[in-house]
mmCIF file of C-alpha atoms in Angstrom:
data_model
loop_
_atom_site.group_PDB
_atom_site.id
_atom_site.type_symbol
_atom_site.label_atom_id
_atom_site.label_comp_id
_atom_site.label_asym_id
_atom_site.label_seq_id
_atom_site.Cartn_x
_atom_site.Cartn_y
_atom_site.Cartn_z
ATOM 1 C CA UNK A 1 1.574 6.690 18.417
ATOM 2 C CA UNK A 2 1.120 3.680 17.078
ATOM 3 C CA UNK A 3 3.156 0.541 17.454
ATOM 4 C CA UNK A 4 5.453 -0.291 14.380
ATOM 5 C CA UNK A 5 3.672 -3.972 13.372
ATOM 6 C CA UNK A 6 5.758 -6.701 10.833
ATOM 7 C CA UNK A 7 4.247 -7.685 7.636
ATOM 8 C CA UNK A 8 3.825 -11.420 9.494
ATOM 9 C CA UNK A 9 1.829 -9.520 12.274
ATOM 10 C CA UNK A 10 -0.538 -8.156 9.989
ATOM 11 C CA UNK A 11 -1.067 -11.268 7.172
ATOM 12 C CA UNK A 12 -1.744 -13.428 10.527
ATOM 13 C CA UNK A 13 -3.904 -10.903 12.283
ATOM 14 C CA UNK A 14 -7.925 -12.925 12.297
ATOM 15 C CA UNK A 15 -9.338 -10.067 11.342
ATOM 16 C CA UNK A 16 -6.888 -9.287 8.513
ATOM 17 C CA UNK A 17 -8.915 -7.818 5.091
ATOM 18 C CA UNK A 18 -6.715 -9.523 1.972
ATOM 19 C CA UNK A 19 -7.281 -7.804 -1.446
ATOM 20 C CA UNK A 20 -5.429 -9.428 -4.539
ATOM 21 C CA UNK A 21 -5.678 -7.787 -7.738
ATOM 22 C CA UNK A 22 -3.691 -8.613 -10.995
ATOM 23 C CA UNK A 23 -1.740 -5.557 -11.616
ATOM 24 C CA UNK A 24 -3.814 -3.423 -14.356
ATOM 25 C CA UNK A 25 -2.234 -2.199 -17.185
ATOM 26 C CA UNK A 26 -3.732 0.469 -18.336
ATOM 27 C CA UNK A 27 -4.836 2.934 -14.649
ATOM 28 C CA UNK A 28 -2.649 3.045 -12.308
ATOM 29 C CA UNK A 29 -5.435 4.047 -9.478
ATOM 30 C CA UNK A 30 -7.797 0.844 -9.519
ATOM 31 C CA UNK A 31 -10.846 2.013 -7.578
ATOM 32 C CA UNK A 32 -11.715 -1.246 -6.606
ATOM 33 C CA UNK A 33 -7.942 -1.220 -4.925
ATOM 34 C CA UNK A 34 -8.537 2.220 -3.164
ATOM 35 C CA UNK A 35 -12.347 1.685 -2.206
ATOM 36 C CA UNK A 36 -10.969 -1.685 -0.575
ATOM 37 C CA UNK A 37 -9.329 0.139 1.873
ATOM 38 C CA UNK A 38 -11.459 2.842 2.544
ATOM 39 C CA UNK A 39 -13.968 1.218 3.687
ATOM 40 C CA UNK A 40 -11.752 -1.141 5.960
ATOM 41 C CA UNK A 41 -11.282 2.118 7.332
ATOM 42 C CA UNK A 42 -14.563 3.499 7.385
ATOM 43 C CA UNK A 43 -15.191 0.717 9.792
ATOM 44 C CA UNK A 44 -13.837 2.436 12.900
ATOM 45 C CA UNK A 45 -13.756 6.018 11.539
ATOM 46 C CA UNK A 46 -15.924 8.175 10.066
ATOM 47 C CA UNK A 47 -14.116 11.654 10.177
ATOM 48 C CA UNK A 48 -14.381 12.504 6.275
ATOM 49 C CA UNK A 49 -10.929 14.363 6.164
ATOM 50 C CA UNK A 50 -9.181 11.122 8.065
ATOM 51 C CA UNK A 51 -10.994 9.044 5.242
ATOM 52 C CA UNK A 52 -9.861 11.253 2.416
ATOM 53 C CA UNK A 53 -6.518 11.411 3.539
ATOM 54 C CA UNK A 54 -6.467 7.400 3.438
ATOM 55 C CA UNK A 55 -7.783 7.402 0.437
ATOM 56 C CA UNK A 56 -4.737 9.301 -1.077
ATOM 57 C CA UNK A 57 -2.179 7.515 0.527
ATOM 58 C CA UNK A 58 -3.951 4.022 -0.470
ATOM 59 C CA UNK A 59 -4.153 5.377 -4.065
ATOM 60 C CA UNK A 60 -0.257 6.673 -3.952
ATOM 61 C CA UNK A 61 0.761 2.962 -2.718
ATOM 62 C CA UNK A 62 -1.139 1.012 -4.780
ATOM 63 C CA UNK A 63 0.227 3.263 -8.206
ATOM 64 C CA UNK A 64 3.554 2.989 -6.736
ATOM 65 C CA UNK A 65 3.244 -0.575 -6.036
ATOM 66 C CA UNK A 66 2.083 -1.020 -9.975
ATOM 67 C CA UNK A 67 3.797 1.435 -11.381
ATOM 68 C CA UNK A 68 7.471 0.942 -10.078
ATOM 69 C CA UNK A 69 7.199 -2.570 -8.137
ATOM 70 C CA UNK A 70 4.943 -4.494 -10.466
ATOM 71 C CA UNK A 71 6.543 -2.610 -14.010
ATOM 72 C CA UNK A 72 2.438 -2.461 -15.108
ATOM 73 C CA UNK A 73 3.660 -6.215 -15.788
ATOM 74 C CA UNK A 74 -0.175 -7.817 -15.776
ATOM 75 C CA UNK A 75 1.368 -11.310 -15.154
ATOM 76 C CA UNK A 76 2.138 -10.063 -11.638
ATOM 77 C CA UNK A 77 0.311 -9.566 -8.257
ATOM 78 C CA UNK A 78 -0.543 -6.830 -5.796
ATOM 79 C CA UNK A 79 -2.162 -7.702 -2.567
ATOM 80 C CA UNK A 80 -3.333 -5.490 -0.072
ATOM 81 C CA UNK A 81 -3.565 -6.204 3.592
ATOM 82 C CA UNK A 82 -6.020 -3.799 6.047
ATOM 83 C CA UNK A 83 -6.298 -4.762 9.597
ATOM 84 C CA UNK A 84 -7.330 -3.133 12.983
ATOM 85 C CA UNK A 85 -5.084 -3.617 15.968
ATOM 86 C CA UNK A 86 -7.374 -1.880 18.930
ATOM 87 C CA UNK A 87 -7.386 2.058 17.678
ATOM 88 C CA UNK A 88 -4.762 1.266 15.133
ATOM 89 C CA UNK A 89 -5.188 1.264 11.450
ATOM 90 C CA UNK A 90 -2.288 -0.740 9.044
ATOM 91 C CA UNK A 91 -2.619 -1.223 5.685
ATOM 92 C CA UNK A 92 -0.031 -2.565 3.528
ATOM 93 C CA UNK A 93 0.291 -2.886 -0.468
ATOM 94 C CA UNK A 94 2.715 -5.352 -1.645
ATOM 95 C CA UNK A 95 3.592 -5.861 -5.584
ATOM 96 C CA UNK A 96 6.261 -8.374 -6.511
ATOM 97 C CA UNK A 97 8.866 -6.277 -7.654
ATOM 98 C CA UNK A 98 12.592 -6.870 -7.333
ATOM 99 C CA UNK A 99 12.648 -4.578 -4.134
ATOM 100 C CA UNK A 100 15.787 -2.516 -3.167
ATOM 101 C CA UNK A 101 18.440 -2.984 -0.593
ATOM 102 C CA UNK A 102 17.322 -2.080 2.894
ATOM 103 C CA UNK A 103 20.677 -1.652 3.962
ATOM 104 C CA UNK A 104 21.888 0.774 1.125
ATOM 105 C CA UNK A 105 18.573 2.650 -0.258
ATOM 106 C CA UNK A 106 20.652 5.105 -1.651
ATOM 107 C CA UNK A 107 20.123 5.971 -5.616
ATOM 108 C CA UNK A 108 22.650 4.080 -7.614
ATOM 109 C CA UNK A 109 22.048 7.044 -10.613
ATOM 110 C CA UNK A 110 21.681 10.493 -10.915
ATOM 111 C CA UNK A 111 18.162 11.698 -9.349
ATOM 112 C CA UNK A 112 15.163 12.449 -11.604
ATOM 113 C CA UNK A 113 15.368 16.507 -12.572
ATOM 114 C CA UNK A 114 14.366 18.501 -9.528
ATOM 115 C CA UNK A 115 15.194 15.336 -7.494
ATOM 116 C CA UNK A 116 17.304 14.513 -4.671
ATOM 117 C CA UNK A 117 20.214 12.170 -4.159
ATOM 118 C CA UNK A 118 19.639 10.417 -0.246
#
């Protein structure tokens, strides 16, 4: 398994890949975004289901991240980070959002329909 890494760890790794995009307002799955980390990826494995999983998760982050963080706002930031630590794959997207409190990430309002209170 691997280890749990800190956002610091990753932004100061050398061989950190940074992506910045301004936050698109009309598609919410920028290719250039999701192709980014593919192929950071693709540099240590080249097992086509691993690489299409990755690609779904990247493009599920990144809509999130611009969607929901970022508000589609195009006056605001995402950045991605992709880095290799030995076997170990991390890739972070980060939108400047107002976040959520990591102490109490309960909803605050009744769920979406066919949602779930935490």
């Amino acid at each position: 398994m691997a280890k749990k890494r800190s956002l610091n760890e990753i932004v100061n790794n050398e061989e950190t890949s940074i992506l910045v995009i301004k936050t698109p307002t009309k598609v919410a799955y920028p290719e250039e975004a999701i192709d980014f980390v593919v192929k950071n990826f693709e540099k240590k494995v080249k097992d086509e289901t691993m690489i299409e999983d990755v690609r779904f998760a990247a493009g599920e982050m990144i809509a999130n991240a611009i969607e929901h963080g970022n508000k589609r706002d195009e006056t605001k930031l995402v950045k991605i980070y992709c880095s290799w630590f030995g076997d170990d794959f991390y890739f972070v997207v980060q939108d400047e959002g107002e976040g959520f409190d990591i102490e109490n990430p309960r909803y605050k309002h009744s769920p979406p329909e066919g949602g779930c209170l935490l």
